[in-house]
Tab-separated table of C-alpha atoms in Angstrom:
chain	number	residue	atom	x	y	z
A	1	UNK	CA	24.569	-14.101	8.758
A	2	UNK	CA	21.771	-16.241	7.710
A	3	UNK	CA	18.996	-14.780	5.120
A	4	UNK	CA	15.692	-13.839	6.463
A	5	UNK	CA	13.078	-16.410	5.203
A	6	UNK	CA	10.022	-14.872	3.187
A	7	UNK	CA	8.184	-15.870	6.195
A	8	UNK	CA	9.913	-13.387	8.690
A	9	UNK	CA	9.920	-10.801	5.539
A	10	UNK	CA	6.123	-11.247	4.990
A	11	UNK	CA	5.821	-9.938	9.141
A	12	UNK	CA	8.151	-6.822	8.242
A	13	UNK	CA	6.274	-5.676	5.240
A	14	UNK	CA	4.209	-5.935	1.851
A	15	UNK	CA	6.329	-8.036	-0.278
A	16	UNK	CA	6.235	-7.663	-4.045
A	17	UNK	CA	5.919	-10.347	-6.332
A	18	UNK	CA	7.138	-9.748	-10.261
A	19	UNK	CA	4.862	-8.982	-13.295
A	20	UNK	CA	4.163	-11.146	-16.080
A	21	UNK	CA	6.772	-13.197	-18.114
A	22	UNK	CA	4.820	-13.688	-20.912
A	23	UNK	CA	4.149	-10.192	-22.559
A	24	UNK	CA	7.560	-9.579	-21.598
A	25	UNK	CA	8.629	-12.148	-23.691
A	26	UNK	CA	6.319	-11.007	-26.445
A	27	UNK	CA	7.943	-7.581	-26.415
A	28	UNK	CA	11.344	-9.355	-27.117
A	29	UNK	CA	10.261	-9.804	-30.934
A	30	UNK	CA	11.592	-13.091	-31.157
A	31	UNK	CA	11.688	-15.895	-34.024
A	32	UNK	CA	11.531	-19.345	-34.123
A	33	UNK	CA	15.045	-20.103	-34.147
A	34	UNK	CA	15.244	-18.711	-30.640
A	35	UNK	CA	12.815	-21.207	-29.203
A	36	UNK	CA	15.265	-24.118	-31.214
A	37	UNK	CA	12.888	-24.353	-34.015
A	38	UNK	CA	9.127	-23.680	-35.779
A	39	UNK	CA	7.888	-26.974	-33.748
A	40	UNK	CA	8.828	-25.469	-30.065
A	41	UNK	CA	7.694	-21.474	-31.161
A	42	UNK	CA	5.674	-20.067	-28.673
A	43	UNK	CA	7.130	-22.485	-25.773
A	44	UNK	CA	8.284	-20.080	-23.284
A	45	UNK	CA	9.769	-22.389	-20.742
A	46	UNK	CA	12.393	-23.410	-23.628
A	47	UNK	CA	13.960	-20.167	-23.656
A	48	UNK	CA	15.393	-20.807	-20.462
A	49	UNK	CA	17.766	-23.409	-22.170
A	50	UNK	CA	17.838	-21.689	-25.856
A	51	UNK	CA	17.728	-17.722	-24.779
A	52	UNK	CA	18.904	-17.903	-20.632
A	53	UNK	CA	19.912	-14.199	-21.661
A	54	UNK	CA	16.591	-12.984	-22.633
A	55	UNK	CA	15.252	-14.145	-19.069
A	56	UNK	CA	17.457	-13.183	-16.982
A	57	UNK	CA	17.717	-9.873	-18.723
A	58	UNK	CA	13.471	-10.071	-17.630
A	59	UNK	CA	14.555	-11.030	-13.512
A	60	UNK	CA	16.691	-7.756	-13.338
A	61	UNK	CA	14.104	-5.842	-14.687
A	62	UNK	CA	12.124	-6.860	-12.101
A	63	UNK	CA	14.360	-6.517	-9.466
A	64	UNK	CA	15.361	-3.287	-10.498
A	65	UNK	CA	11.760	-2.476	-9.901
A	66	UNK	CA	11.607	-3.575	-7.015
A	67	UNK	CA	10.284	-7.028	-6.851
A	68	UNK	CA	10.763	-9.097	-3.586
A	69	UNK	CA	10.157	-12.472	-5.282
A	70	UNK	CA	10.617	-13.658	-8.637
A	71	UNK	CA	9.171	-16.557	-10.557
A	72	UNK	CA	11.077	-18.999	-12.105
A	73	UNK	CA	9.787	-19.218	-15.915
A	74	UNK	CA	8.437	-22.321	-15.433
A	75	UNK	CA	4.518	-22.166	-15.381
A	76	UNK	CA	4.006	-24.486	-18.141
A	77	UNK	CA	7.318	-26.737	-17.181
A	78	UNK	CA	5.476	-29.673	-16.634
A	79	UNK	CA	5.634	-33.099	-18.680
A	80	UNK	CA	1.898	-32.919	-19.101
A	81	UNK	CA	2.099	-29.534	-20.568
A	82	UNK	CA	5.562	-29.899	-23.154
A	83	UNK	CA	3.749	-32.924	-24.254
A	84	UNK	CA	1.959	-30.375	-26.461
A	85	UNK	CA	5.382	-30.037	-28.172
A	86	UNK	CA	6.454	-33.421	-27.687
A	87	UNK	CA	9.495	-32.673	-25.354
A	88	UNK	CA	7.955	-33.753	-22.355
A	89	UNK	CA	11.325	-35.012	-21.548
A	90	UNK	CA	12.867	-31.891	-21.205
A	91	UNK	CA	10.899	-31.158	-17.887
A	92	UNK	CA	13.630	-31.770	-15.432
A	93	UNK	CA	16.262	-30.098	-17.442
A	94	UNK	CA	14.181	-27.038	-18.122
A	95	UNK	CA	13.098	-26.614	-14.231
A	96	UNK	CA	16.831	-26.827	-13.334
A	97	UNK	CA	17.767	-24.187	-15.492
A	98	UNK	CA	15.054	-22.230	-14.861
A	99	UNK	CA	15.548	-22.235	-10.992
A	100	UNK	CA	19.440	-21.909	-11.595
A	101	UNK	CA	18.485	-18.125	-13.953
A	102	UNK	CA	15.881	-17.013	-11.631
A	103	UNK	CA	17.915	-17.749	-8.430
A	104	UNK	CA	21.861	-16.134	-10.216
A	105	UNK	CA	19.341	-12.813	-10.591
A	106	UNK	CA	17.566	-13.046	-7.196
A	107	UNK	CA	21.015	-13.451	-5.565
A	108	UNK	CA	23.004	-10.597	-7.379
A	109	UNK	CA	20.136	-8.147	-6.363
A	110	UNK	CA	20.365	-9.466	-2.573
A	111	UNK	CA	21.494	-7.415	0.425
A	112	UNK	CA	21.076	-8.474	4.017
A	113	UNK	CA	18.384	-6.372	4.936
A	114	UNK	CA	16.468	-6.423	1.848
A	115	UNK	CA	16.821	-10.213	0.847
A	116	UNK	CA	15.046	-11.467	-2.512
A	117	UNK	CA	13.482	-14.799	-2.913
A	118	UNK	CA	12.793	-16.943	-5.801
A	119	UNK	CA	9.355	-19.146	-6.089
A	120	UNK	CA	9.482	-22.209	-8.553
A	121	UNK	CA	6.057	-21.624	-10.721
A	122	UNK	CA	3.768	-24.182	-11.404
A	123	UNK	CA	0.760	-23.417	-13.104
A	124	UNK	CA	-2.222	-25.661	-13.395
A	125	UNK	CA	-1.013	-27.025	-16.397
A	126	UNK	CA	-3.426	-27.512	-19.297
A	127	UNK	CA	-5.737	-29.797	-18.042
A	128	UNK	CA	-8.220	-29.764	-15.161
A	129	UNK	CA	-9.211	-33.142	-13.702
A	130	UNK	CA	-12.825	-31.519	-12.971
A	131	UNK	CA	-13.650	-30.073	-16.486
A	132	UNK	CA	-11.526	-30.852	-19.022
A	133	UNK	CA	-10.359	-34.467	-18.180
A	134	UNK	CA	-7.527	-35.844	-20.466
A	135	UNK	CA	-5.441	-36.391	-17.501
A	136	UNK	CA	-5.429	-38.954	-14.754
A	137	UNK	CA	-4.995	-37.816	-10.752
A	138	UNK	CA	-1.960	-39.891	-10.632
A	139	UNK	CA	-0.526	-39.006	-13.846
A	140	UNK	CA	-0.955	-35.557	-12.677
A	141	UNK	CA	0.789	-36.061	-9.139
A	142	UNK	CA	4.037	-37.530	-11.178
A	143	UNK	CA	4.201	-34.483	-13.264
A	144	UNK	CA	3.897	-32.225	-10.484
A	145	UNK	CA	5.979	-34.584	-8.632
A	146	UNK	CA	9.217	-34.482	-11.554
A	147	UNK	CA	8.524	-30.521	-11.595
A	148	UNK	CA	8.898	-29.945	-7.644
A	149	UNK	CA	12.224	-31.843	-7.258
A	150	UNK	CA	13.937	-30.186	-9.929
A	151	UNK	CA	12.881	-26.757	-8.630
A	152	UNK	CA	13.663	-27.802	-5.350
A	153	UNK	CA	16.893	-28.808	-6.404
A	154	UNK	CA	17.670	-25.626	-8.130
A	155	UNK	CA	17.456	-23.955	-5.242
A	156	UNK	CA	14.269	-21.993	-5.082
A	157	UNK	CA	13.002	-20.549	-1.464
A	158	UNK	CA	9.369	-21.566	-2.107
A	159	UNK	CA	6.977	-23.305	-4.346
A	160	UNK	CA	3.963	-21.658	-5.865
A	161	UNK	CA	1.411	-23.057	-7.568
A	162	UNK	CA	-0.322	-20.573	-9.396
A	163	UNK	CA	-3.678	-19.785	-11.177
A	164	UNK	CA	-5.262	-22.715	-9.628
A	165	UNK	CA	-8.534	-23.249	-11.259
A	166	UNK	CA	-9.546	-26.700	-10.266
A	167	UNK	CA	-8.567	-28.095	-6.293
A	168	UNK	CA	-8.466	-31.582	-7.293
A	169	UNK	CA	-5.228	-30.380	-9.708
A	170	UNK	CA	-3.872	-28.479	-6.777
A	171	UNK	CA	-4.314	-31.507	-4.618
A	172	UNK	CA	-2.414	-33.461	-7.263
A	173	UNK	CA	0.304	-30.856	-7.345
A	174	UNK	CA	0.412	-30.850	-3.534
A	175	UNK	CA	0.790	-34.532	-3.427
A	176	UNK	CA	3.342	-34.705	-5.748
A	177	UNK	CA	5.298	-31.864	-3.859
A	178	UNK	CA	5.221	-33.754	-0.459
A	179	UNK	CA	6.640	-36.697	-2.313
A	180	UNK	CA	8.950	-34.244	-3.691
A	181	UNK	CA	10.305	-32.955	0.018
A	182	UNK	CA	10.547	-36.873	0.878
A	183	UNK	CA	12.648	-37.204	-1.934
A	184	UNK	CA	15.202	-34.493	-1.633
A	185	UNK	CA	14.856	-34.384	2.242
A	186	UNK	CA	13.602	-30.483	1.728
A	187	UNK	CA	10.447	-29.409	2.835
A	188	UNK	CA	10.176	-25.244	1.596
A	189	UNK	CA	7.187	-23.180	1.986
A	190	UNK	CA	4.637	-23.377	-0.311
A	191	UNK	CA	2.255	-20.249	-1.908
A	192	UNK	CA	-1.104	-21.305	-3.455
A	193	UNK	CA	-3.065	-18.924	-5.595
A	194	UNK	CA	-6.157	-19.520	-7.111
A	195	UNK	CA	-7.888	-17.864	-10.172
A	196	UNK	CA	-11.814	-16.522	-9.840
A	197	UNK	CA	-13.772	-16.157	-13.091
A	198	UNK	CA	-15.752	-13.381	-14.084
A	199	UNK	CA	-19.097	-15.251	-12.612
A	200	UNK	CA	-17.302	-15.078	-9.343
A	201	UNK	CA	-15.800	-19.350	-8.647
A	202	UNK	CA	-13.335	-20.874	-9.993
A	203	UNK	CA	-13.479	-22.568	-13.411
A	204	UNK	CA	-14.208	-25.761	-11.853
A	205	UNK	CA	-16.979	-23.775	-9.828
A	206	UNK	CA	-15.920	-23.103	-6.134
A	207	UNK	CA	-16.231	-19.945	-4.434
A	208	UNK	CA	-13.607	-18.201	-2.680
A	209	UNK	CA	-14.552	-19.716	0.619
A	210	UNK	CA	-14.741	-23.287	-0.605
A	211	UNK	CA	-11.260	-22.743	-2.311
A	212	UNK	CA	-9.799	-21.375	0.656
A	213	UNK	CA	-11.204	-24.302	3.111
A	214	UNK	CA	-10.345	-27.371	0.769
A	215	UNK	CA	-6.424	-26.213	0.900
A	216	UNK	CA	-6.445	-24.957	4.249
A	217	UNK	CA	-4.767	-27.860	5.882
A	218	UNK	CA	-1.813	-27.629	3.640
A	219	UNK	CA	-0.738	-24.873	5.697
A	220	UNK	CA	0.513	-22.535	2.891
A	221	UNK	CA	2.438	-19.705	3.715
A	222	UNK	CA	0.099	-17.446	1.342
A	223	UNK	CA	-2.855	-17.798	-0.105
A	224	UNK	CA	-4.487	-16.052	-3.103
A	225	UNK	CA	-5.892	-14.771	-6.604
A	226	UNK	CA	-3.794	-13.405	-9.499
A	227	UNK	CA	-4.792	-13.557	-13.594
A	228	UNK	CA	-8.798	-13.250	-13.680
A	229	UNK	CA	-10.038	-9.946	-15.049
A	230	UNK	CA	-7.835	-7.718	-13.086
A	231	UNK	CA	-8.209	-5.961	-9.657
A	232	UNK	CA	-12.052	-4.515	-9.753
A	233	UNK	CA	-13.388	-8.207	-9.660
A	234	UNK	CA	-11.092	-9.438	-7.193
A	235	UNK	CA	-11.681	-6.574	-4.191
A	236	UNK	CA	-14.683	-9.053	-2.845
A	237	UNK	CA	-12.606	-12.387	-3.290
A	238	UNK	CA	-9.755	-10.722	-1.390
A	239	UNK	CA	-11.547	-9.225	1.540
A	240	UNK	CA	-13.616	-12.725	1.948
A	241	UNK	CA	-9.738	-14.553	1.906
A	242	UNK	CA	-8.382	-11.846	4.593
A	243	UNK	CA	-11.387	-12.318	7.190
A	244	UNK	CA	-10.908	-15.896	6.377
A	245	UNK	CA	-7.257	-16.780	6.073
A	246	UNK	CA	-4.925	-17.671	8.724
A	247	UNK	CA	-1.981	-17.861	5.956
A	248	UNK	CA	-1.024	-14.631	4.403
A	249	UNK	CA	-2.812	-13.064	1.264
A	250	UNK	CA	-1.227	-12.683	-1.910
A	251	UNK	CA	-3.234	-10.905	-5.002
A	252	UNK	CA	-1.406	-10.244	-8.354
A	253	UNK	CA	-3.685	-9.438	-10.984
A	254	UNK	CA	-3.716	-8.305	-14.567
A	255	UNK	CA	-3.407	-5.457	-15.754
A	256	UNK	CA	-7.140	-4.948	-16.372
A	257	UNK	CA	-9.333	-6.830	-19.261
A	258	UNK	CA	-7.439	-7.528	-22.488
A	259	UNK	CA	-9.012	-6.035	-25.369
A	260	UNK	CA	-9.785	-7.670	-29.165
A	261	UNK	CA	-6.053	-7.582	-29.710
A	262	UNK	CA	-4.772	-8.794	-26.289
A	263	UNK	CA	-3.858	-5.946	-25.107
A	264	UNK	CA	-3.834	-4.584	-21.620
A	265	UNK	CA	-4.579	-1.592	-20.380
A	266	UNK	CA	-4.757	-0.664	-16.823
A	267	UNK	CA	-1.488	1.792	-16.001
A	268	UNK	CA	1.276	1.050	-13.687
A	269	UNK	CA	-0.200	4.021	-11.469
A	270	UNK	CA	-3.924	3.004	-12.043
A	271	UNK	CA	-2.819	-0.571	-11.134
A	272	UNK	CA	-0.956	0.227	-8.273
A	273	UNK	CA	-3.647	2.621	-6.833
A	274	UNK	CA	-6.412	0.214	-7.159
A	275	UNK	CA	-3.921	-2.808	-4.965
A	276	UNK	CA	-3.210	0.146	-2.596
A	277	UNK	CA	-6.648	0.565	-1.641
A	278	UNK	CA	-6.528	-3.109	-0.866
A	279	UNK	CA	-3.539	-2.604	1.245
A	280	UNK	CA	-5.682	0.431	3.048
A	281	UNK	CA	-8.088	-1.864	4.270
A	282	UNK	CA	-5.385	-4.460	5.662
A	283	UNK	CA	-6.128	-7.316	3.143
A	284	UNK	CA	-2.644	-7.822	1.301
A	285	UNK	CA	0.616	-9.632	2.446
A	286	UNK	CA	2.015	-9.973	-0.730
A	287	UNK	CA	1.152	-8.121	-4.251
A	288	UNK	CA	2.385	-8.331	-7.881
A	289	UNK	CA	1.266	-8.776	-11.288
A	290	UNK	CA	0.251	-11.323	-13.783
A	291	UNK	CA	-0.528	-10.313	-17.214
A	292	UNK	CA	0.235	-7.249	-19.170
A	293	UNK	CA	2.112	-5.817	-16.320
A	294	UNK	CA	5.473	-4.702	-16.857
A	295	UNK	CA	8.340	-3.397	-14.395
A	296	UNK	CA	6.607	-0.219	-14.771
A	297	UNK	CA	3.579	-1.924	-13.233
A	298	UNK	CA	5.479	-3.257	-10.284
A	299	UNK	CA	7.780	-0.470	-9.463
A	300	UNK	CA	5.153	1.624	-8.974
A	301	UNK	CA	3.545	-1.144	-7.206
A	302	UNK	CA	6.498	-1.163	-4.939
A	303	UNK	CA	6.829	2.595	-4.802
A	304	UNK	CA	3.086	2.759	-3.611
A	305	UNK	CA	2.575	-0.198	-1.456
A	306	UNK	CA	5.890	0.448	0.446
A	307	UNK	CA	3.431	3.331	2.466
A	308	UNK	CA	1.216	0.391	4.042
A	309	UNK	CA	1.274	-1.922	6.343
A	310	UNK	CA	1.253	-5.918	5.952
């Protein structure tokens, strides 16, 4: 029997995406040593080669909760980005074994009717072609470019590129993906989410509508926000994308404003209530969390959601 594809899933129901990696990973109380040394502490996507334990251990906490689709722990895997750390050699390798975790956990947790999916993260990386500079379009397409293959090629189900501030880096990151599915002779689906400041565009300054019509030709399977300031500013952003959008809508946000010492603190059931009433209205295809949420977050995510329709 063949596995459903998230596309015929995302008809059936409100799928749920996971919750953050990061303050998972801060919760861990790790050292140096686990990253492989002072230089690379802090660098998240090595732990998937140093501590594969530690983040797989995070999947099944996920899935336990009841996460449809994880993300591979690659948001900063890009060349441009481990630069920062001078590895960014390690790109391919880390993808790989990031897909490979991600997609042992999805596929232990798997039944036939209740399949789970992995998505191979790409962030925006830390440079935006609009604001910051530092970073050439073309350079940017071969990072993207080195990233898609070897997520392809560990087997993810889709590709997201995630907390899109800037459309000329998504554009890069789309062009390198195409080149990507030429290279490996697979085309998956790919999930686009934006991020909306507090003023209400993007950091390079588009509006929701703007975003959503500059990427609409891509044909993405989803379309969406997640980070930003959690849910409250995002309920106008989201109902603008769901008149709009002929892909489906995804929204994971965090869980509420960080205070002075980064922490969040919107509660799984205050988080979960406030998506729901997106849900009510019809708006959501797929929902999650970014940061500060925690497989508490989600399964009550899952636990609520499960009452509405797609």
């Amino acid at each position: 029997m063949t596995k459903p594809t998230i596309q015929q899933m995302l008809q059936k129901r409100i799928l749920i995406l996971d919750g953050a990696m990061g303050t998972m990973i801060q919760q861990e109380d790790l050292g140096p040593e686990d990253f492989g040394g002072e230089e690379l502490d802090g660098c998240n996507e090595m732990l998937v080669l140093t501590r594969p334990d530690v983040i797989i251990s995070i999947h099944e906490a996920y899935l336990e909760a009841g996460a449809d689709i994880l993300e591979t722990n690659t948001f900063g895997a890009t060349g441009v980005v481990l630069a920062e750390y001078d590895i960014p050699e390690k790109s391919r390798e880390i993808n790989l074994a990031a897909a490979a975790i991600a997609r042992q956990a999805a596929d232990k947790f798997s039944t036939p009717e209740r399949p789970r999916f992995v998505a191979g993260a790409m962030g925006p990386t830390t440079k935006t072609l609009s604001v910051t500079g530092g970073v050439t379009f073309d350079g940017l397409v071969d990072t993207y470019y080195e990233q898609a293959v070897a997520l392809i090629e560990g087997k993810v189900d889709a590709l997201l590129l995630e907390t899109s501030q800037d459309t000329l880096n998504v554009k890069a990151g789309t062009i390198g993906i195409s080149k990507a599915f030429e290279t490996t002779g697979i085309t998956l689906p790919i999930m686009i989410s934006g991020t909306i400041e507090p003023m209400g565009t993007t950091l390079a300054g588009q509006n929701i509508e703007s975003f959503y019509i500059s990427l609409e030709h891509l044909n993405p399977i989803s379309i969406g926000l997640n980070c930003a300031t959690g849910p409250e500013f995002m309920r106008d952003h989201i109902r603008s994308l769901s008149e709009i959008s002929h892909s489906a809508v995804s929204c994971y946000p965090n869980a509420g404003l960080p205070d002075e010492n980064g922490l969040y603190h919107e509660s799984p059931t205050s988080l979960a209530g406030k998506i729901a009433a997106f849900a009510e209205q019809g708006w959501l295809n797929i929902a999650g969390g970014c940061c500060g949420t925690t497989p508490a977050h989600i399964k009550a995510m899952a636990e609520t959601l499960a009452n509405y329709t797609p």
